[in-house]
PDB file of C-alpha atoms in Angstrom:
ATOM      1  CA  UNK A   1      44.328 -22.886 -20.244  1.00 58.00           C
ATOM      2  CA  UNK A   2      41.746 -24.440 -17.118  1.00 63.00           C
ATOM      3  CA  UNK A   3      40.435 -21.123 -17.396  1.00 63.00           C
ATOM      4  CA  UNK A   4      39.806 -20.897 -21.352  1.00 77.00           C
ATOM      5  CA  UNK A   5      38.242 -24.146 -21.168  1.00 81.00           C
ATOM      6  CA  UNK A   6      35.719 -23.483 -18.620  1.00 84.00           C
ATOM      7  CA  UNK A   7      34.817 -20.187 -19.940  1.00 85.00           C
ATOM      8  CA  UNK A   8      34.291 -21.796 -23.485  1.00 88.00           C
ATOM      9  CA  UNK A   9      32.299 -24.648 -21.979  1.00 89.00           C
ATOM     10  CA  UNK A  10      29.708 -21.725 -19.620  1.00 91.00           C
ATOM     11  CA  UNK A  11      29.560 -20.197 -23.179  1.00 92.00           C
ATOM     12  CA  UNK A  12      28.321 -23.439 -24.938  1.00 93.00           C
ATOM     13  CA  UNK A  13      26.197 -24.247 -21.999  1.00 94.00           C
ATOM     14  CA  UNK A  14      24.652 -20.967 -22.096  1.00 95.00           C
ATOM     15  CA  UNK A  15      24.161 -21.194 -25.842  1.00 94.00           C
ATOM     16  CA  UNK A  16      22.139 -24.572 -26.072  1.00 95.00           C
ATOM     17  CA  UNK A  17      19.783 -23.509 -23.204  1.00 96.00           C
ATOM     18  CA  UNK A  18      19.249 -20.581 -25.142  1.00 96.00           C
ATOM     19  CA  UNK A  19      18.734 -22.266 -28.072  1.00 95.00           C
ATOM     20  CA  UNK A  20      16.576 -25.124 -26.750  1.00 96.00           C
ATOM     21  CA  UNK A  21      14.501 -22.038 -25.105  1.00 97.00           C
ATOM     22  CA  UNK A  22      14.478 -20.522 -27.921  1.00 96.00           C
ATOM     23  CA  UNK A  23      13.514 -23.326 -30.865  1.00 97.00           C
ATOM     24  CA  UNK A  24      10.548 -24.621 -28.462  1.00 97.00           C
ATOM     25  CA  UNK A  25       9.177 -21.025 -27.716  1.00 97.00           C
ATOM     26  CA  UNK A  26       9.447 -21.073 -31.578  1.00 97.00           C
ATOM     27  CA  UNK A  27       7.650 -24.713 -32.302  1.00 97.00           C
ATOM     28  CA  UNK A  28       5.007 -24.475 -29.547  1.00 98.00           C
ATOM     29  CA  UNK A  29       3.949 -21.262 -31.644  1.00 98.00           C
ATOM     30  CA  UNK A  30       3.202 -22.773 -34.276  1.00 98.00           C
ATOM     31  CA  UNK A  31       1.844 -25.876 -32.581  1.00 98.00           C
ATOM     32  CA  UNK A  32      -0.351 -23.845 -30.455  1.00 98.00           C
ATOM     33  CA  UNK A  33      -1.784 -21.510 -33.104  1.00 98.00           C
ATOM     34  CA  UNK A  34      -2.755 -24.309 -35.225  1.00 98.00           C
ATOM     35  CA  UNK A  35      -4.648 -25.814 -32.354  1.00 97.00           C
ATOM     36  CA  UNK A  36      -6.355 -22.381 -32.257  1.00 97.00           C
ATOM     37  CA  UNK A  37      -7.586 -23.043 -35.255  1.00 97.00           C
ATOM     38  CA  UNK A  38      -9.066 -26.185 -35.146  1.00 97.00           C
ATOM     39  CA  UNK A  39      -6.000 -28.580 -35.985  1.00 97.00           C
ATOM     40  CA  UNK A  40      -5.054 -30.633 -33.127  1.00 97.00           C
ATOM     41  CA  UNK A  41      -2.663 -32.754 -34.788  1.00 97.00           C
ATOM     42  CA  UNK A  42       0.577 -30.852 -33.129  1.00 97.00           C
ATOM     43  CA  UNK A  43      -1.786 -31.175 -29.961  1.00 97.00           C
ATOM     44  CA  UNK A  44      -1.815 -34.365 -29.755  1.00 97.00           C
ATOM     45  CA  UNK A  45       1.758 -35.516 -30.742  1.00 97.00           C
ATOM     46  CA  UNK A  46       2.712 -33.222 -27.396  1.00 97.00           C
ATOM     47  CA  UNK A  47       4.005 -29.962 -29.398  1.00 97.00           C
ATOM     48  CA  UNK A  48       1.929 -27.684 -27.786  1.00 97.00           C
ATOM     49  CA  UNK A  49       4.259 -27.484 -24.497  1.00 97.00           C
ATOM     50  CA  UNK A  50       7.640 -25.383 -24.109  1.00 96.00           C
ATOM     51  CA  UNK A  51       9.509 -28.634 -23.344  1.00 97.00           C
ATOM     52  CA  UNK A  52      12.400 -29.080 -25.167  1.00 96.00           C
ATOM     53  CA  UNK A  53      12.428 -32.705 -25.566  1.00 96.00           C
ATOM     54  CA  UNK A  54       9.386 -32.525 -27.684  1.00 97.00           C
ATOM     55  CA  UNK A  55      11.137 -30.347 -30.228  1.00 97.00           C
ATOM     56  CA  UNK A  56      14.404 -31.079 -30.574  1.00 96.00           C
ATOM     57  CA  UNK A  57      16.372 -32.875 -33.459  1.00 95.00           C
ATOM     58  CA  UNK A  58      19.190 -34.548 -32.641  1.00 94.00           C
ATOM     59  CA  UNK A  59      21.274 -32.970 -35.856  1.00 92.00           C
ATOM     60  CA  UNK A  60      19.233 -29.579 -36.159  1.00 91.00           C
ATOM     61  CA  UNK A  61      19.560 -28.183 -32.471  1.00 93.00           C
ATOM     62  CA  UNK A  62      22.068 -29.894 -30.942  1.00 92.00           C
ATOM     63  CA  UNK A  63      24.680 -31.531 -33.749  1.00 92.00           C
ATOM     64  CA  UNK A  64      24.629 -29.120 -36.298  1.00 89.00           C
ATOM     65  CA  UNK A  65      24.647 -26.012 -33.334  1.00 91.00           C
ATOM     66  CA  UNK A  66      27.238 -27.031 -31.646  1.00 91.00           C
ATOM     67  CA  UNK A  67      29.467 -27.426 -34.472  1.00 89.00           C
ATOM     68  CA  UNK A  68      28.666 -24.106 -35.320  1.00 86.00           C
ATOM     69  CA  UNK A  69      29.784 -22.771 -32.103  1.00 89.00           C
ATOM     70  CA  UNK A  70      32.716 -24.294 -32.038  1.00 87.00           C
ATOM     71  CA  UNK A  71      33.655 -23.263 -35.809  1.00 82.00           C
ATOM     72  CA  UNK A  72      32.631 -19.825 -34.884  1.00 78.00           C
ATOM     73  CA  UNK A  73      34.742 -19.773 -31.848  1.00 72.00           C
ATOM     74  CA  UNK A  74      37.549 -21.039 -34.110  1.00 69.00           C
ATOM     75  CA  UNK A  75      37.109 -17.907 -36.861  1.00 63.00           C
ATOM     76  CA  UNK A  76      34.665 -20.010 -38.851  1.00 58.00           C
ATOM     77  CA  UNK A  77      31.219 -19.840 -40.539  1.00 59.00           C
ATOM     78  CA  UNK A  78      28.270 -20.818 -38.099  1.00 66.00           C
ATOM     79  CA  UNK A  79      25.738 -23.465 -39.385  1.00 63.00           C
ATOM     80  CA  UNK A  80      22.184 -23.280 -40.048  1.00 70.00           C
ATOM     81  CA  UNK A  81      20.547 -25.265 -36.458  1.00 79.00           C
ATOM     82  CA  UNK A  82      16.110 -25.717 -36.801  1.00 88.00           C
ATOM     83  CA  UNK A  83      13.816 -27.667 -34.273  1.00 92.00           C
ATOM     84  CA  UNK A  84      11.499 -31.062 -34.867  1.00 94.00           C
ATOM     85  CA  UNK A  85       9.451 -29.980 -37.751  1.00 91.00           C
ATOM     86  CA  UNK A  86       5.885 -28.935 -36.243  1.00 95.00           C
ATOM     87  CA  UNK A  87       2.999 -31.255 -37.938  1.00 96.00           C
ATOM     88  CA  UNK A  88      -0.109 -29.395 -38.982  1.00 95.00           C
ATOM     89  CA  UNK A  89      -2.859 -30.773 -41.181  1.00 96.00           C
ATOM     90  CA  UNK A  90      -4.104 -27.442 -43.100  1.00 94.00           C
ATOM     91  CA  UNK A  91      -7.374 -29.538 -44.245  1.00 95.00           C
ATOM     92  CA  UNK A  92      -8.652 -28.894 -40.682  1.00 96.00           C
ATOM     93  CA  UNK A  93      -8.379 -25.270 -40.572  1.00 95.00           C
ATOM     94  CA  UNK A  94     -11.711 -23.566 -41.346  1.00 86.00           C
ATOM     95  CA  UNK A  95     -10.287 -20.855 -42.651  1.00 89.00           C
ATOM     96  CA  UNK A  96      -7.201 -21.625 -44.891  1.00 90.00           C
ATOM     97  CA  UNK A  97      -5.913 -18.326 -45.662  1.00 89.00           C
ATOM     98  CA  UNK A  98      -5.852 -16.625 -42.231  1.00 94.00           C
ATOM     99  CA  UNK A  99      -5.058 -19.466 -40.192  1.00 96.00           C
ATOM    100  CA  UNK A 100      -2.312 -20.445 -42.732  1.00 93.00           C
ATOM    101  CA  UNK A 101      -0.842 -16.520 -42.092  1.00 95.00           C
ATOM    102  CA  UNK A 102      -1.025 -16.954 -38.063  1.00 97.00           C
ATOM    103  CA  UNK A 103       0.559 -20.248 -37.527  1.00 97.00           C
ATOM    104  CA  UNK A 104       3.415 -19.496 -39.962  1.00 96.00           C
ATOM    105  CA  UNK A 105       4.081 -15.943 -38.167  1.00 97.00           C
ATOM    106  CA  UNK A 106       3.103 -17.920 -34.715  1.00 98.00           C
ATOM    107  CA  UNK A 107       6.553 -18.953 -34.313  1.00 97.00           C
ATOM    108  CA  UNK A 108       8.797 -15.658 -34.991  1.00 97.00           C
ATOM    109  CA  UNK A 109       6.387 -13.552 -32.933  1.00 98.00           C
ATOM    110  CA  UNK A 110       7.618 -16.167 -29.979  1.00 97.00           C
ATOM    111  CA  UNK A 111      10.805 -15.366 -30.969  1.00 98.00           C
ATOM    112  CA  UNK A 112      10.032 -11.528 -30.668  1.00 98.00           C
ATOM    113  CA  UNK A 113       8.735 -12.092 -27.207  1.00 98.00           C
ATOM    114  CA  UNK A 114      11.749 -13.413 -26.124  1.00 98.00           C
ATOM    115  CA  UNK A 115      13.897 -10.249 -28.156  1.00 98.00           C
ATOM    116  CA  UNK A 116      11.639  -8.173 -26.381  1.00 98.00           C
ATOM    117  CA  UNK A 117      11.981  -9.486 -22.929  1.00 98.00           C
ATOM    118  CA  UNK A 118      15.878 -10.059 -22.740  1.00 98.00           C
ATOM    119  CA  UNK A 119      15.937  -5.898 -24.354  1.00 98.00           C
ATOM    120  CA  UNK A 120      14.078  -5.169 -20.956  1.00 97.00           C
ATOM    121  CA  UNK A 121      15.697  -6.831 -18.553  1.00 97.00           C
ATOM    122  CA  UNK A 122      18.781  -5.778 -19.789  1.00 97.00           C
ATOM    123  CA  UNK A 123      17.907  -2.155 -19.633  1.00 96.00           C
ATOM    124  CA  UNK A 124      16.176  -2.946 -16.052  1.00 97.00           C
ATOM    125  CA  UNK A 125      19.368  -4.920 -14.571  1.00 96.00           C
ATOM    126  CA  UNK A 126      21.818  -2.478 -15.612  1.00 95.00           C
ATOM    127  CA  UNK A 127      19.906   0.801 -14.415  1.00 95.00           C
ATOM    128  CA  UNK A 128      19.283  -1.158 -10.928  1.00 95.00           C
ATOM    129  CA  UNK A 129      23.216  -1.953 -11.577  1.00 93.00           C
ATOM    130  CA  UNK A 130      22.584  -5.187 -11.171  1.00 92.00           C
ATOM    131  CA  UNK A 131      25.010  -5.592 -14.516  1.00 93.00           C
ATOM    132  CA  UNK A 132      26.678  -3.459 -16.617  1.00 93.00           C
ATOM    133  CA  UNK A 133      27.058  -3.415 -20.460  1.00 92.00           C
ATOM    134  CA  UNK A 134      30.867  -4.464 -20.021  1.00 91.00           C
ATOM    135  CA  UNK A 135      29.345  -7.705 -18.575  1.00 88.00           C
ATOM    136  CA  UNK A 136      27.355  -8.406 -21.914  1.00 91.00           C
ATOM    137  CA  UNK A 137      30.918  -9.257 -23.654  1.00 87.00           C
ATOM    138  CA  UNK A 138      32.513 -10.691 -20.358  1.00 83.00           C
ATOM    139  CA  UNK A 139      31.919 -14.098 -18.822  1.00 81.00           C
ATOM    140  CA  UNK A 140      29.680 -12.540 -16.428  1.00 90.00           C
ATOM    141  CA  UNK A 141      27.041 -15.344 -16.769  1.00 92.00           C
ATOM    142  CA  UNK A 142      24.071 -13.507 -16.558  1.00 94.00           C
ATOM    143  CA  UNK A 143      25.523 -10.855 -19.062  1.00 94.00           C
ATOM    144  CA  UNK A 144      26.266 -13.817 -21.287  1.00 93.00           C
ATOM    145  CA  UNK A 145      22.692 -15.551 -21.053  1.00 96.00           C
ATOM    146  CA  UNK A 146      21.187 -12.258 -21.890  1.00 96.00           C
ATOM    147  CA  UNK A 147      23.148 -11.293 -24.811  1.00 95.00           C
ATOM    148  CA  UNK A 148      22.720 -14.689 -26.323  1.00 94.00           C
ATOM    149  CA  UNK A 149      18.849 -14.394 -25.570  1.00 96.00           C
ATOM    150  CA  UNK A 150      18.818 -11.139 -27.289  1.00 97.00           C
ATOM    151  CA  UNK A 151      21.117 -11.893 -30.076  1.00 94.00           C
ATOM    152  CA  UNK A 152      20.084 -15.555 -31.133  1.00 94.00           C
ATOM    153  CA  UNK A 153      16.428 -14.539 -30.946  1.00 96.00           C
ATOM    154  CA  UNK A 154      16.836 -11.894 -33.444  1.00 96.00           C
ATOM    155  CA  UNK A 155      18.365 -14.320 -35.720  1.00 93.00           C
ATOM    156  CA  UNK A 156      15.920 -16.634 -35.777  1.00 95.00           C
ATOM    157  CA  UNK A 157      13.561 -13.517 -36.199  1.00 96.00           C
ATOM    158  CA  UNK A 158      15.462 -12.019 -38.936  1.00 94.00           C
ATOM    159  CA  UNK A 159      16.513 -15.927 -40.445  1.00 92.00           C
ATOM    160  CA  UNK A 160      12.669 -17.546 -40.704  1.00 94.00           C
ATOM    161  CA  UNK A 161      11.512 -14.379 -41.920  1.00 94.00           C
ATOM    162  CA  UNK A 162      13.432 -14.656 -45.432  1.00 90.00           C
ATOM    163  CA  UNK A 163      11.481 -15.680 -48.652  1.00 87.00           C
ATOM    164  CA  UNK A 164      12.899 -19.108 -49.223  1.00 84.00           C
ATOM    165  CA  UNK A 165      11.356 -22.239 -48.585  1.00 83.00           C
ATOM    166  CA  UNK A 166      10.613 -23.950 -46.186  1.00 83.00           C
ATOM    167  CA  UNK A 167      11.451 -21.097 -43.798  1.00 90.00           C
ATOM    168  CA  UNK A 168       8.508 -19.141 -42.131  1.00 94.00           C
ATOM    169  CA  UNK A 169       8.847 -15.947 -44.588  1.00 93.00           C
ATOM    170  CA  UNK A 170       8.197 -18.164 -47.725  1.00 89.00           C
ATOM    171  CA  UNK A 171       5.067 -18.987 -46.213  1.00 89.00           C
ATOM    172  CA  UNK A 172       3.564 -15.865 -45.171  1.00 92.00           C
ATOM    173  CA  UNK A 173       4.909 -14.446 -48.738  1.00 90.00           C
ATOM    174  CA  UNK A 174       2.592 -17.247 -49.903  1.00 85.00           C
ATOM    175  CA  UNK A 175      -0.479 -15.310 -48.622  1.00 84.00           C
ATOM    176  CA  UNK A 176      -0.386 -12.792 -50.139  1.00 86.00           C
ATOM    177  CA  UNK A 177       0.370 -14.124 -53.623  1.00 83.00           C
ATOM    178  CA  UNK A 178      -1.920 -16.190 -56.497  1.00 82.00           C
ATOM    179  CA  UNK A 179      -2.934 -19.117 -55.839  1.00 78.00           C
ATOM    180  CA  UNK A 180      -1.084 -19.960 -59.185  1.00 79.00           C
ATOM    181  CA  UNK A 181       2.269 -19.880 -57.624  1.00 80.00           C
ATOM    182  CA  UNK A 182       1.941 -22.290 -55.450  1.00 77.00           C
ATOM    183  CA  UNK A 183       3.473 -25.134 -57.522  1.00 78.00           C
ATOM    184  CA  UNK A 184       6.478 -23.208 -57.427  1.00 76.00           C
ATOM    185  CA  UNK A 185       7.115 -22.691 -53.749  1.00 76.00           C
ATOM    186  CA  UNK A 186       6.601 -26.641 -53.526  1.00 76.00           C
ATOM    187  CA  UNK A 187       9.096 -26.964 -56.000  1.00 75.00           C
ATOM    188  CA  UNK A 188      11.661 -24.795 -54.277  1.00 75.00           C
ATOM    189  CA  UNK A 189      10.784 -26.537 -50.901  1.00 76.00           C
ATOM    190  CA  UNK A 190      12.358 -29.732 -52.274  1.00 77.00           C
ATOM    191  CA  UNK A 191      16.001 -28.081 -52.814  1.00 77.00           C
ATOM    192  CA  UNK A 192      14.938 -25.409 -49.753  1.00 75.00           C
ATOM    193  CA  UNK A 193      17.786 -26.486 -47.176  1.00 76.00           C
ATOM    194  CA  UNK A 194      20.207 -27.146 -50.121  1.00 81.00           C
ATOM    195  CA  UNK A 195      19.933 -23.264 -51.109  1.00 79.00           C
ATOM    196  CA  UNK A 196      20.227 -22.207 -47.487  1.00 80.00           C
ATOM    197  CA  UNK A 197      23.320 -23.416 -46.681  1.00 79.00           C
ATOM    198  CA  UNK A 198      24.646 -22.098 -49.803  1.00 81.00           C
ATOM    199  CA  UNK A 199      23.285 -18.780 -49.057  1.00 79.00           C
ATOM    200  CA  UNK A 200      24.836 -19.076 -45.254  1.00 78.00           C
ATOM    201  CA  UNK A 201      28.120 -20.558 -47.014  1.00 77.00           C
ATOM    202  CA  UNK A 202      28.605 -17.515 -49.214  1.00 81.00           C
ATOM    203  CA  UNK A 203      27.499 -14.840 -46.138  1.00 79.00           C
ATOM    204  CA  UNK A 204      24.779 -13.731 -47.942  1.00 82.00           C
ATOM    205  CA  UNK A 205      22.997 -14.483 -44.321  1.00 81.00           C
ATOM    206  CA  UNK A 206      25.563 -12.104 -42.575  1.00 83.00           C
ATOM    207  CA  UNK A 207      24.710  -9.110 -45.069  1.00 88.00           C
ATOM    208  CA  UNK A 208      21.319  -8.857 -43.933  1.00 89.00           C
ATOM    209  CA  UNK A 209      21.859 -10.254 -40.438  1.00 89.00           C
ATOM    210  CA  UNK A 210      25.031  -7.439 -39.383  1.00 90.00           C
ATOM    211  CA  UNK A 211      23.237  -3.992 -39.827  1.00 94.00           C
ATOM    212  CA  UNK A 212      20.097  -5.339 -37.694  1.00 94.00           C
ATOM    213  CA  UNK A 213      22.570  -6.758 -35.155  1.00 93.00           C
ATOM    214  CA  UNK A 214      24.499  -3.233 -34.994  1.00 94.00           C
ATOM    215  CA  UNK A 215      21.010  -1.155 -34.752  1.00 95.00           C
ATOM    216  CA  UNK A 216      19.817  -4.042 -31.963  1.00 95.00           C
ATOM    217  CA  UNK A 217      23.699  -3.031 -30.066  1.00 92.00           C
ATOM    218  CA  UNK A 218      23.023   0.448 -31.026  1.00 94.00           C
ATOM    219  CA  UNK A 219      19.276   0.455 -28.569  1.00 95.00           C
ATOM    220  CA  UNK A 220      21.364  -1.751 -26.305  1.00 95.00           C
ATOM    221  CA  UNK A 221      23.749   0.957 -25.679  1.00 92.00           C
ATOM    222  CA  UNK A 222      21.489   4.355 -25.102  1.00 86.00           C
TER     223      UNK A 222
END
């Protein structure tokens, strides 16, 4: 039982550093893209920084996250988790259109970074057999860390990429649509969250999210 406990608590541990890493990797982007172009309001409220402090919400990443864990651990659903909203003031971008593109994608292309690194170091620890693949599912805690690096950052890849406001994906769809529609993605953003957690309540989440997670396994493995 000492030993369940203690292995479930280096899991959770390892999961909300992850996470913190993770959500700030994913704010600063933002943050630091829209400083890039000319907006230095995240700037100057401190979001430009990988400090987790700066972007975490006390419900978001660590309440709602670690309920989700544990209900997870326990056969349930997870729960939708998100950082401190980053503040941008569009009016001082000089170019509306292609800065509003960058800083939306700014954030999952952090996230992408971090997919990308934990894929190679994986590959490089176990060919230097510093690990092997067993250790991924064990509670081997380096195995653990990079599995959950791997594996949460493609979620929040795959997640904020979806068309539904306020995520990311709405945003960049935005772009490339009329100007005309726009009134309606403000509408939906009102009601956004309440659809989400339907959507994650009914697994539509776990439809798209399970085939990328097997093909991610599936490069893991060769």
């Amino acid at each position: 039982m000492d030993f369940e406990i203690t292995q479930f608590a280096s899991r959770l541990i390892i999961f909300l550093i992850v996470l913190l890493l993770s959500i700030s990797i994913h704010e600063a982007g933002h943050a630091w893209m829209s400083y890039k172009f000319g907006d230095d309001t995240a700037y100057l409220l401190g979001r430009v920084t990988l400090n987790p402090i700066a972007h975490t919400d006390p419900i978001g990443t660590l309440l709602l996250p670690i309920i989700g864990f544990i209900s997870v651990a326990s056969g349930g659903i997870s729960l939708i988790g998100w950082g401190k909203p980053c503040p941008v003031n569009p009016r001082n971008w000089a170019n509306y259109k292609v800065a509003n593109f960058w800083v939306s994608i700014a954030g999952v292309l952090g996230n992408l970074i971090l997919i990308v690194t934990a894929f190679v170091l994986i590959k490089a620890f176990v060919a230097f057999n510093l690990i092997q693949l067993s250790d991924l599912d064990s509670s081997n805690p380096i195995g653990m860390f990079l599995k959950s690096l791997l594996l949460m950052n493609v979620s929040l890849f795959v997640f904020n990429l979806l068309p539904f406001p306020p995520l990311d994906g709405s945003k960049i769809l935005q772009n490339f649509l009329p100007e005309s529609v726009n009134p309606v993605f403000e509408m939906l953003e009102q009601y956004g969250f309440l659809v989400l957690f339907a959507l994650v309540a009914m697994g539509f989440t776990r439809v798209i999210m399970d085939p990328v997670f097997d093909v991610v396994v599936y490069f893991v493995n060769l």
